[in-house]
Amino acid sequence: MKKTVSCMNIDEKTLYEFGGENIIYRSKEFIFKEGEHSQYYFQIISGKVKLNTFNENGKEFILNILGKNQSFGDPLLFIEKLYPTNAVSLQPTEIIRMPKNNFMEMLKSNPDISLEMNMCLSQRLYYNSLMVRNMASSDPAQRLKGLLDYLKSYHDGDCQHCFPIELTRQQIADLTGLRVETVIRTVKKMVTNEVIKLDGRRILY
């Protein structure tokens, strides 16, 4: 069975037909901020975007890094909730932005896109549940694998050792609740067991 990509990638022509517009963001520019109302569907043409938040001490937590042909912001368009994260461009980034009302009209006019979105949102919930379960494990390798599976679920394809993890060891530690030293030891163990590979310091999963 073909894997369903968690982030939608809608045909650009369709997006433009329903009022999508191109926006270019500078490096480190906020696309939206935590606490703001959700108003748009975003799809990346080029560049990279990180979804992050900060705790009460100002410590950053990176939840995901998205790139070309990926989208974000869509789940909150269906509910009246504020953004729980920030979206920040990591480099000059071009995005197609579509207003909420236009987005809903597009889904009504294209049932196939609506069905695909339901599948994508279901997969996202599934991988969220898996990650929560793995994070409860006392086994560091299981915690790391849960995080890696979650991050990889946002990308198409099931190839082994081809998905780059764009996080530092410290960021992985923050996301899994482990010490950096534990993450480093666990990464080495997972390399030995051929669960992951290293390209320099970058993890390939």
PDB file of C-alpha atoms in Angstrom:
ATOM      1  CA  MET A   1       0.000   0.000   0.000  1.00  0.00           C
ATOM      2  CA  LYS A   2       1.351   3.393  -0.947  1.00  0.00           C
ATOM      3  CA  LYS A   3       2.155   5.620   1.987  1.00  0.00           C
ATOM      4  CA  THR A   4      -0.055   8.679   2.347  1.00  0.00           C
ATOM      5  CA  VAL A   5       1.891  11.894   2.763  1.00  0.00           C
ATOM      6  CA  SER A   6       0.905  13.706   5.955  1.00  0.00           C
ATOM      7  CA  CYS A   7       1.281  17.146   4.400  1.00  0.00           C
ATOM      8  CA  MET A   8      -0.889  17.938   1.416  1.00  0.00           C
ATOM      9  CA  ASN A   9       0.607  18.810  -1.955  1.00  0.00           C
ATOM     10  CA  ILE A  10      -2.216  20.268  -4.020  1.00  0.00           C
ATOM     11  CA  ASP A  11      -1.725  20.987  -7.723  1.00  0.00           C
ATOM     12  CA  GLU A  12      -0.522  24.591  -8.008  1.00  0.00           C
ATOM     13  CA  LYS A  13      -2.891  25.361 -10.885  1.00  0.00           C
ATOM     14  CA  THR A  14      -5.841  24.453  -8.660  1.00  0.00           C
ATOM     15  CA  LEU A  15      -4.520  26.645  -5.857  1.00  0.00           C
ATOM     16  CA  TYR A  16      -4.234  29.642  -8.197  1.00  0.00           C
ATOM     17  CA  GLU A  17      -7.727  29.011  -9.612  1.00  0.00           C
ATOM     18  CA  PHE A  18      -9.156  29.406  -6.119  1.00  0.00           C
ATOM     19  CA  GLY A  19      -7.269  32.549  -5.166  1.00  0.00           C
ATOM     20  CA  GLY A  20      -3.885  31.277  -4.054  1.00  0.00           C
ATOM     21  CA  GLU A  21      -1.142  33.908  -4.170  1.00  0.00           C
ATOM     22  CA  ASN A  22       2.651  33.714  -4.116  1.00  0.00           C
ATOM     23  CA  ILE A  23       4.370  35.187  -1.064  1.00  0.00           C
ATOM     24  CA  ILE A  24       8.151  35.375  -0.590  1.00  0.00           C
ATOM     25  CA  TYR A  25       9.478  35.346   2.966  1.00  0.00           C
ATOM     26  CA  ARG A  26      12.943  36.434   4.005  1.00  0.00           C
ATOM     27  CA  SER A  27      15.164  34.137   6.056  1.00  0.00           C
ATOM     28  CA  LYS A  28      14.021  33.983   9.710  1.00  0.00           C
ATOM     29  CA  GLU A  29      10.764  35.786   8.927  1.00  0.00           C
ATOM     30  CA  PHE A  30       7.613  34.717  10.795  1.00  0.00           C
ATOM     31  CA  ILE A  31       4.896  33.302   8.555  1.00  0.00           C
ATOM     32  CA  PHE A  32       2.562  33.139  11.526  1.00  0.00           C
ATOM     33  CA  LYS A  33       2.999  33.341  15.286  1.00  0.00           C
ATOM     34  CA  GLU A  34       1.734  31.257  18.161  1.00  0.00           C
ATOM     35  CA  GLY A  35      -1.575  32.633  19.402  1.00  0.00           C
ATOM     36  CA  GLU A  36      -2.673  34.142  16.093  1.00  0.00           C
ATOM     37  CA  HIS A  37      -5.890  33.117  14.333  1.00  0.00           C
ATOM     38  CA  SER A  38      -5.536  30.614  11.504  1.00  0.00           C
ATOM     39  CA  GLN A  39      -6.451  32.293   8.237  1.00  0.00           C
ATOM     40  CA  TYR A  40      -4.547  30.564   5.413  1.00  0.00           C
ATOM     41  CA  TYR A  41      -3.461  27.317   3.812  1.00  0.00           C
ATOM     42  CA  PHE A  42       0.278  27.383   3.043  1.00  0.00           C
ATOM     43  CA  GLN A  43       2.136  25.290   0.453  1.00  0.00           C
ATOM     44  CA  ILE A  44       5.893  25.601  -0.034  1.00  0.00           C
ATOM     45  CA  ILE A  45       7.239  26.162  -3.550  1.00  0.00           C
ATOM     46  CA  SER A  46      10.876  26.522  -2.467  1.00  0.00           C
ATOM     47  CA  GLY A  47      12.820  27.009   0.746  1.00  0.00           C
ATOM     48  CA  LYS A  48      12.339  25.597   4.243  1.00  0.00           C
ATOM     49  CA  VAL A  49      10.016  26.364   7.147  1.00  0.00           C
ATOM     50  CA  LYS A  50      10.308  25.319  10.773  1.00  0.00           C
ATOM     51  CA  LEU A  51       7.412  24.926  13.173  1.00  0.00           C
ATOM     52  CA  ASN A  52       8.518  25.813  16.677  1.00  0.00           C
ATOM     53  CA  THR A  53       7.452  27.013  20.089  1.00  0.00           C
ATOM     54  CA  PHE A  54       9.163  28.322  23.207  1.00  0.00           C
ATOM     55  CA  ASN A  55       8.733  27.391  26.866  1.00  0.00           C
ATOM     56  CA  GLU A  56       8.399  29.872  29.726  1.00  0.00           C
ATOM     57  CA  ASN A  57      12.192  30.126  29.959  1.00  0.00           C
ATOM     58  CA  GLY A  58      12.549  31.040  26.297  1.00  0.00           C
ATOM     59  CA  LYS A  59      13.900  27.630  25.272  1.00  0.00           C
ATOM     60  CA  GLU A  60      13.057  26.717  21.680  1.00  0.00           C
ATOM     61  CA  PHE A  61      11.386  23.449  20.746  1.00  0.00           C
ATOM     62  CA  ILE A  62      11.367  22.563  17.041  1.00  0.00           C
ATOM     63  CA  LEU A  63       8.382  20.409  16.113  1.00  0.00           C
ATOM     64  CA  ASN A  64       9.097  19.940  12.425  1.00  0.00           C
ATOM     65  CA  ILE A  65      10.994  21.249   9.418  1.00  0.00           C
ATOM     66  CA  LEU A  66       9.174  21.300   6.089  1.00  0.00           C
ATOM     67  CA  GLY A  67      10.383  21.904   2.543  1.00  0.00           C
ATOM     68  CA  LYS A  68       9.404  22.018  -1.119  1.00  0.00           C
ATOM     69  CA  ASN A  69       5.943  20.693  -2.057  1.00  0.00           C
ATOM     70  CA  GLN A  70       4.875  20.389   1.569  1.00  0.00           C
ATOM     71  CA  SER A  71       2.098  22.276   3.307  1.00  0.00           C
ATOM     72  CA  PHE A  72       1.138  23.433   6.769  1.00  0.00           C
ATOM     73  CA  GLY A  73      -1.571  25.287   8.615  1.00  0.00           C
ATOM     74  CA  ASP A  74      -4.370  23.187   7.120  1.00  0.00           C
ATOM     75  CA  PRO A  75      -5.667  21.303  10.221  1.00  0.00           C
ATOM     76  CA  LEU A  76      -6.576  24.493  12.074  1.00  0.00           C
ATOM     77  CA  LEU A  77      -8.670  25.768   9.172  1.00  0.00           C
ATOM     78  CA  PHE A  78     -11.370  23.286  10.226  1.00  0.00           C
ATOM     79  CA  ILE A  79     -11.585  24.428  13.857  1.00  0.00           C
ATOM     80  CA  GLU A  80     -11.747  27.803  15.595  1.00  0.00           C
ATOM     81  CA  LYS A  81      -8.444  27.498  17.451  1.00  0.00           C
ATOM     82  CA  LEU A  82      -5.351  29.689  17.638  1.00  0.00           C
ATOM     83  CA  TYR A  83      -1.990  28.553  16.272  1.00  0.00           C
ATOM     84  CA  PRO A  84      -0.180  26.463  18.925  1.00  0.00           C
ATOM     85  CA  THR A  85       3.184  27.049  17.194  1.00  0.00           C
ATOM     86  CA  ASN A  86       5.151  29.558  15.164  1.00  0.00           C
ATOM     87  CA  ALA A  87       6.056  29.046  11.502  1.00  0.00           C
ATOM     88  CA  VAL A  88       9.393  30.615  10.573  1.00  0.00           C
ATOM     89  CA  SER A  89      11.296  30.562   7.273  1.00  0.00           C
ATOM     90  CA  LEU A  90      14.787  29.099   7.632  1.00  0.00           C
ATOM     91  CA  GLN A  91      15.953  30.631   4.343  1.00  0.00           C
ATOM     92  CA  PRO A  92      14.371  32.714   1.579  1.00  0.00           C
ATOM     93  CA  THR A  93      11.139  30.823   1.001  1.00  0.00           C
ATOM     94  CA  GLU A  94       8.376  31.100  -1.601  1.00  0.00           C
ATOM     95  CA  ILE A  95       4.925  29.957  -0.554  1.00  0.00           C
ATOM     96  CA  ILE A  96       1.473  29.767  -2.111  1.00  0.00           C
ATOM     97  CA  ARG A  97      -0.956  31.205   0.427  1.00  0.00           C
ATOM     98  CA  MET A  98      -4.693  30.650   0.154  1.00  0.00           C
ATOM     99  CA  PRO A  99      -7.330  32.349   2.388  1.00  0.00           C
ATOM    100  CA  LYS A 100      -9.461  30.059   4.537  1.00  0.00           C
ATOM    101  CA  ASN A 101     -12.748  30.765   2.721  1.00  0.00           C
ATOM    102  CA  ASN A 102     -11.160  30.065  -0.667  1.00  0.00           C
ATOM    103  CA  PHE A 103      -9.643  26.874   0.717  1.00  0.00           C
ATOM    104  CA  MET A 104     -13.035  25.612   1.909  1.00  0.00           C
ATOM    105  CA  GLU A 105     -14.608  26.470  -1.451  1.00  0.00           C
ATOM    106  CA  MET A 106     -11.848  24.519  -3.216  1.00  0.00           C
ATOM    107  CA  LEU A 107     -12.552  21.439  -1.084  1.00  0.00           C
ATOM    108  CA  LYS A 108     -16.297  21.651  -1.802  1.00  0.00           C
ATOM    109  CA  SER A 109     -15.597  21.870  -5.538  1.00  0.00           C
ATOM    110  CA  ASN A 110     -12.975  19.080  -5.484  1.00  0.00           C
ATOM    111  CA  PRO A 111     -14.185  16.089  -3.418  1.00  0.00           C
ATOM    112  CA  ASP A 112     -11.065  14.123  -4.368  1.00  0.00           C
ATOM    113  CA  ILE A 113      -8.845  16.716  -2.663  1.00  0.00           C
ATOM    114  CA  SER A 114     -11.130  16.678   0.380  1.00  0.00           C
ATOM    115  CA  LEU A 115     -10.878  12.881   0.593  1.00  0.00           C
ATOM    116  CA  GLU A 116      -7.099  12.983   0.288  1.00  0.00           C
ATOM    117  CA  MET A 117      -6.940  15.590   3.034  1.00  0.00           C
ATOM    118  CA  ASN A 118      -8.989  13.358   5.335  1.00  0.00           C
ATOM    119  CA  MET A 119      -6.531  10.546   4.698  1.00  0.00           C
ATOM    120  CA  CYS A 120      -3.593  12.843   5.399  1.00  0.00           C
ATOM    121  CA  LEU A 121      -5.056  14.176   8.618  1.00  0.00           C
ATOM    122  CA  SER A 122      -5.833  10.628   9.746  1.00  0.00           C
ATOM    123  CA  GLN A 123      -2.256   9.577   9.140  1.00  0.00           C
ATOM    124  CA  ARG A 124      -0.995  12.603  11.040  1.00  0.00           C
ATOM    125  CA  LEU A 125      -3.144  11.628  14.038  1.00  0.00           C
ATOM    126  CA  TYR A 126      -1.927   8.041  13.755  1.00  0.00           C
ATOM    127  CA  TYR A 127       1.747   9.020  13.855  1.00  0.00           C
ATOM    128  CA  ASN A 128       1.080  11.494  16.668  1.00  0.00           C
ATOM    129  CA  SER A 129      -0.380   8.628  18.701  1.00  0.00           C
ATOM    130  CA  LEU A 130       2.605   6.415  17.937  1.00  0.00           C
ATOM    131  CA  MET A 131       5.025   9.131  18.962  1.00  0.00           C
ATOM    132  CA  VAL A 132       3.205   9.741  22.263  1.00  0.00           C
ATOM    133  CA  ARG A 133       3.301   6.006  22.998  1.00  0.00           C
ATOM    134  CA  ASN A 134       6.987   5.709  22.161  1.00  0.00           C
ATOM    135  CA  MET A 135       7.822   8.796  24.235  1.00  0.00           C
ATOM    136  CA  ALA A 136       6.439   6.965  27.275  1.00  0.00           C
ATOM    137  CA  SER A 137       9.003   4.182  26.804  1.00  0.00           C
ATOM    138  CA  SER A 138      11.989   3.952  29.135  1.00  0.00           C
ATOM    139  CA  ASP A 139      14.089   2.725  26.190  1.00  0.00           C
ATOM    140  CA  PRO A 140      15.946   5.700  24.620  1.00  0.00           C
ATOM    141  CA  ALA A 141      16.150   3.940  21.242  1.00  0.00           C
ATOM    142  CA  GLN A 142      12.373   3.494  21.221  1.00  0.00           C
ATOM    143  CA  ARG A 143      11.892   7.188  22.001  1.00  0.00           C
ATOM    144  CA  LEU A 144      14.216   8.217  19.183  1.00  0.00           C
ATOM    145  CA  LYS A 145      12.570   5.849  16.739  1.00  0.00           C
ATOM    146  CA  GLY A 146       9.164   7.278  17.641  1.00  0.00           C
ATOM    147  CA  LEU A 147      10.401  10.784  16.865  1.00  0.00           C
ATOM    148  CA  LEU A 148      12.068   9.699  13.608  1.00  0.00           C
ATOM    149  CA  ASP A 149       8.951   7.854  12.449  1.00  0.00           C
ATOM    150  CA  TYR A 150       6.854  10.938  13.164  1.00  0.00           C
ATOM    151  CA  LEU A 151       9.171  13.267  11.250  1.00  0.00           C
ATOM    152  CA  LYS A 152       9.457  10.877   8.325  1.00  0.00           C
ATOM    153  CA  SER A 153       5.672  10.520   8.142  1.00  0.00           C
ATOM    154  CA  TYR A 154       5.546  14.053   6.698  1.00  0.00           C
ATOM    155  CA  HIS A 155       7.522  12.925   3.647  1.00  0.00           C
ATOM    156  CA  ASP A 156       6.689  10.710   0.702  1.00  0.00           C
ATOM    157  CA  GLY A 157       8.387   7.359   0.173  1.00  0.00           C
ATOM    158  CA  ASP A 158       9.407   4.468   2.401  1.00  0.00           C
ATOM    159  CA  CYS A 159      13.052   4.109   1.390  1.00  0.00           C
ATOM    160  CA  GLN A 160      15.522   3.165   4.102  1.00  0.00           C
ATOM    161  CA  HIS A 161      18.294   5.533   5.205  1.00  0.00           C
ATOM    162  CA  CYS A 162      17.280   8.247   2.738  1.00  0.00           C
ATOM    163  CA  PHE A 163      15.389  10.702   4.949  1.00  0.00           C
ATOM    164  CA  PRO A 164      17.621  13.383   6.553  1.00  0.00           C
ATOM    165  CA  ILE A 165      16.812  14.470  10.110  1.00  0.00           C
ATOM    166  CA  GLU A 166      17.290  18.243  10.172  1.00  0.00           C
ATOM    167  CA  LEU A 167      17.707  18.463  13.942  1.00  0.00           C
ATOM    168  CA  THR A 168      20.732  18.848  16.196  1.00  0.00           C
ATOM    169  CA  ARG A 169      21.444  16.372  18.997  1.00  0.00           C
ATOM    170  CA  GLN A 170      20.305  19.024  21.473  1.00  0.00           C
ATOM    171  CA  GLN A 171      17.012  19.522  19.639  1.00  0.00           C
ATOM    172  CA  ILE A 172      16.429  15.754  19.562  1.00  0.00           C
ATOM    173  CA  ALA A 173      17.127  15.644  23.304  1.00  0.00           C
ATOM    174  CA  ASP A 174      14.634  18.443  23.917  1.00  0.00           C
ATOM    175  CA  LEU A 175      11.944  16.701  21.863  1.00  0.00           C
ATOM    176  CA  THR A 176      12.411  13.302  23.503  1.00  0.00           C
ATOM    177  CA  GLY A 177      13.094  14.373  27.085  1.00  0.00           C
ATOM    178  CA  LEU A 178      16.507  12.701  27.042  1.00  0.00           C
ATOM    179  CA  ARG A 179      19.925  14.044  27.982  1.00  0.00           C
ATOM    180  CA  VAL A 180      22.190  15.021  25.078  1.00  0.00           C
ATOM    181  CA  GLU A 181      24.739  12.427  26.211  1.00  0.00           C
ATOM    182  CA  THR A 182      22.030   9.752  26.090  1.00  0.00           C
ATOM    183  CA  VAL A 183      21.006  10.823  22.584  1.00  0.00           C
ATOM    184  CA  ILE A 184      24.629  10.621  21.374  1.00  0.00           C
ATOM    185  CA  ARG A 185      25.077   7.111  22.829  1.00  0.00           C
ATOM    186  CA  THR A 186      21.731   5.954  21.458  1.00  0.00           C
ATOM    187  CA  VAL A 187      22.481   7.302  17.975  1.00  0.00           C
ATOM    188  CA  LYS A 188      25.750   5.333  17.929  1.00  0.00           C
ATOM    189  CA  LYS A 189      23.887   2.192  19.007  1.00  0.00           C
ATOM    190  CA  MET A 190      21.226   2.683  16.313  1.00  0.00           C
ATOM    191  CA  VAL A 191      23.955   3.108  13.680  1.00  0.00           C
ATOM    192  CA  THR A 192      25.550  -0.151  14.822  1.00  0.00           C
ATOM    193  CA  ASN A 193      22.159  -1.882  14.586  1.00  0.00           C
ATOM    194  CA  GLU A 194      21.652  -0.343  11.089  1.00  0.00           C
ATOM    195  CA  VAL A 195      18.459   1.422  12.124  1.00  0.00           C
ATOM    196  CA  ILE A 196      19.976   4.706  10.933  1.00  0.00           C
ATOM    197  CA  LYS A 197      23.045   5.898   9.040  1.00  0.00           C
ATOM    198  CA  LEU A 198      25.194   8.978   9.465  1.00  0.00           C
ATOM    199  CA  ASP A 199      26.210  11.435   6.750  1.00  0.00           C
ATOM    200  CA  GLY A 200      28.800  13.379   8.665  1.00  0.00           C
ATOM    201  CA  ARG A 201      26.810  14.326  11.744  1.00  0.00           C
ATOM    202  CA  ARG A 202      23.447  14.246   9.977  1.00  0.00           C
ATOM    203  CA  ILE A 203      21.174  11.312  10.705  1.00  0.00           C
ATOM    204  CA  LEU A 204      19.646   9.448   7.752  1.00  0.00           C
ATOM    205  CA  TYR A 205      16.564   7.379   8.548  1.00  0.00           C
TER     206      TYR A 205
END
